[in-house]
Amino acid sequence: MKMHRALLLGSIAALALAGGSTSVAAPPGTVHPKLWPKAHSPAAMTDPRTEARASALLRRMSLEEKVGQVIQADIASITPEDLKTYPLGSVLAGGNSGPGGDDRASAQTWLKSIRAFRAVSTEARPNHVPIPMMFGLDAVHGNNNIPGAVIFPHNVGLGATRDPALIGAIGRVTAEEAAVIGTDWTFGPTLAVPQDLRWGRTYEGYGEDPSIARAYAPAMVQGLQGALPAQGSIGRGRLIASAKHFLADGGTSGGRDQGDAAISETELIRLHAQGYAPAIDAGALTVLVSYSSWQGVKNHGNRGLLTDALKGRMGFEGFVVGDWNGHGQVPGCTPTNCPQAINAGLDMYMAPDGWKALYTNTLQQARSGQIPMARLDDAVRRILRVKLKAGLFDSARPLEGRFELLGAPDHRALARRAVRESLVLLKNSGGLLPLKASRKILVAGDGADDIGKQSGGWTISWQGTGNSNADFPHGQSIWSGISEAVAAGGGKAELSADGSFTKRPDVAIVVFGEQPYAEFQGDIPNLEYQPGVKRDLALLKRLKAQGVPVVSVFLSGRPLWTNPEINASDAFVAAWLPGSEGGGVADVLIRKPDGSVRSDFHGRLSYAWPSKAGQGARADRAKAPQFAFGYGLTYADRRGVGRLSEDSGVGQGATGDPNVFFRTGRAQGAWIMRLTDAGGGAEASGPKAASPGGAVAMSAVDAGGQETARAFAWSGAGEAAIAINGPAADLQRQTNGDMAVSMRLRVDAPATAPVRMDLGCAGKTCASLDLTRLLAAQPSGEWRTLKVKLACFRELGADMTRITTPFALRTAGALKLSLADVALVANTGDAVCP
Ligand code: BGC
Ligand code: BGC
């Protein structure tokens, strides 16, 4: 907010100095279209035949059918039958959604389910204009929701290849594998230009410099869609692209996901708009709006951005889709009610769970004129245009059901090439790499034989968690690739995750790095790798101490501060999130059996690498990078890397996981534990405490380690509560993302009266759930994890943007219960509303 005022004052002052002008400074978030790059969707997108067909359909459609077109529901909350009553234009599968509620459904099941939706939308019935439903999902590094599909490196790795032709080829294969299961549309490419590595979506962007997004945008759009033909529709086996997230998703302050880009319009255009103009020129059929704000104004409600800049100056003729309930964040809107968004220029609401009420409200607003008919007609025309141009009305779908194409050998070969090209060599002391295939090689680290970890987020599940190698029937782990290459050269490779061995190896390759994450769950306070624990560093040091030369292969969604790990390694490779073709790593690291180099390093950093953990911001890294943007050694380039500073620059305790409220017997971060009864409230910090009136008491107990949990005893003498309190936290994103409050607890003596679980907003109890039955169902004396969805509290009216008590338990009865952990976690199907 300060920034906005400064911007305003700045321009007022400038006007005053220029002397004379009486015009008032524009309010925050105002767009000046003339400053924006000029672009235009190809004429082929609006060819006369397509437009005439759209007009004819529009004339026949009822108001209900028009409103239906502008709404998209998630597959988890809609059945094909529903489309008879609610003629929606589109269905998506979000990151955690799959047919029949099964995230890991087979490709066959996906196709069956998508066809069932399509059939209802296109069937002939009275009072129904058949219009095919458009099915979308996040095929963002291959058709990544489907077990068996080839998984390409995430965009952070592709950015390092600097190879637009490769990007086009990847787009083509992604489209083919998506077409196999009947998908029409992918929510990609991401054209973010991430400016702060703390952002959990950094890996979805190609790089911090807009030149890469500018070069890749048209390559990916045309790879996915093909070129738009002057007449007729794009070829079969092609996929509708969406350029996302419009705009400045990667420009938010502190890298906060869904945050605010507090920057000038010049910066907005210079950094963040650069990929969009070429994407539009290349024929991108859809654009997806960013959750974030610019100068404090939510993009979903910013007419200047969506209408004046995007559709006006940049000549975009396709349609604009919102993000997952993103319209609900516009001031005055909710997920089920938001005429502001469509009036600002949104053409299709992504309304995963609230589509039914949104349909009713939007219909009413169209009737009343609150949404002008011309605006609704324009939105529907754009949607019909895209459906026609994409060939959704044609019945031939030659790739559907050709399941052998998922993870086909040539697709895998392409992905493996992408892995080879994406690896960036940061250090290679004494030319340790490439390794002779005849050597005895130890392969260690928890990433060595884990295809899920090497693939990262947006892989089968939303966060990329919960995957095992069995989920990748065509994939190969990094270990498996190394073992093949070494076997071919007569050497011996041994897998040992913890690095232990009986006979000393010639060299160790240690594969380690970030655990999978997506969206805001990957936001971090600073760039230090493994703050506090340094488990992998200990492994590297142990090997070095045993006289084994160490090659580190670092898996991550972004550059992190890893100076201690680099010092402890003889060679260090940034491998990003390479995906299912781990064999590409061995292609570069291991020589051919005849001793020649199989493949040299090619990748160059698309984000500068930090020299201090506090260098999240691009500007800070640019001043003093450890490795500059564009850095990357080859086998001929023997530039040495001396000993790096091991001063992270951030104090101890500055870190910590914002999702953890209570652990190891104490409240975490800024949170405190309070015990309250009729006598008042008191903070409980040490191992022992009691509420002022003595109705609830706390003492230390063991849970796996000494005194790592706390036991709470309610006496039954009046109502008493235990509560986690702190400064207001905004848990809106976590609620929208279906996270849950997880409690690891043990019931020691059952409750003699009802137990409530409360949530506090802005200092007051704002929602309360009855936990009595859930607790009563827990076996006495055993540790159990209970997960309660945040959405349960929102449904009771809690304002999730100002949570001051994320957890509290209250009873007037007697109860004994021990608590080890209270944290926010992903709902993996095991969270409930009690
Ligand atoms: C993400 C988008 C994604 C959409 C659908 C949103 O939460 O921000 O990138 O396309 O969900 O899964
Ligand atoms: C994501 C979806 C995901 C959902 C989980 C959203 O924020 O974008 O893709 O499926 O949360 O419920």
Tab-separated table of C-alpha atoms and ligand atoms in Angstrom, residues 74 92-97 138 201 258 291 323-324 350 352 458 462-463 519-520 733 735-739 827, ligand 2:
chain	number	residue	atom	x	y	z
A	74	ASP	CA	-14.210	-29.333	-11.555
A	92	LEU	CA	-11.593	-29.241	-15.654
A	93	ALA	CA	-9.601	-31.656	-13.583
A	94	GLY	CA	-7.661	-29.728	-10.945
A	95	GLY	CA	-4.386	-30.903	-9.563
A	96	ASN	CA	-5.940	-33.236	-7.021
A	97	SER	CA	-8.966	-34.274	-9.018
A	138	ASP	CA	-2.827	-28.931	-16.243
A	201	ARG	CA	5.996	-21.504	-8.519
A	258	GLN	CA	-1.264	-14.879	-5.204
A	291	TYR	CA	-4.850	-14.791	-8.822
A	323	ASP	CA	-8.107	-19.219	-12.085
A	324	TRP	CA	-9.494	-21.675	-9.510
A	350	MET	CA	-13.151	-21.382	-13.184
A	352	PRO	CA	-14.580	-25.758	-9.399
A	458	TRP	CA	2.031	-31.153	-10.730
A	462	TRP	CA	-1.303	-31.605	-7.246
A	463	GLN	CA	1.692	-31.276	-4.931
A	519	GLU	CA	1.837	-23.231	-5.717
A	520	PHE	CA	1.917	-21.425	-2.359
A	733	ARG	CA	-5.193	-19.695	-0.223
A	735	THR	CA	-8.545	-23.007	2.340
A	736	ASN	CA	-9.059	-22.674	-1.396
A	737	GLY	CA	-6.329	-25.263	-1.928
A	738	ASP	CA	-8.200	-27.706	0.300
A	739	MET	CA	-5.631	-27.900	3.070
A	827	ASN	CA	-5.876	-33.079	2.105
B	2	BGC	C1	-5.357	-26.096	-7.307
B	2	BGC	C2	-6.058	-27.211	-7.949
B	2	BGC	C3	-6.113	-28.282	-6.912
B	2	BGC	C4	-6.860	-27.793	-5.707
B	2	BGC	C5	-6.806	-28.793	-4.603
B	2	BGC	C6	-6.223	-25.566	-6.193
B	2	BGC	O1	-5.713	-24.410	-5.634
B	2	BGC	O2	-5.046	-25.163	-8.254
B	2	BGC	O3	-5.437	-27.620	-9.110
B	2	BGC	O4	-6.710	-29.435	-7.400
B	2	BGC	O5	-6.386	-26.566	-5.232
B	2	BGC	O6	-8.037	-28.905	-4.024
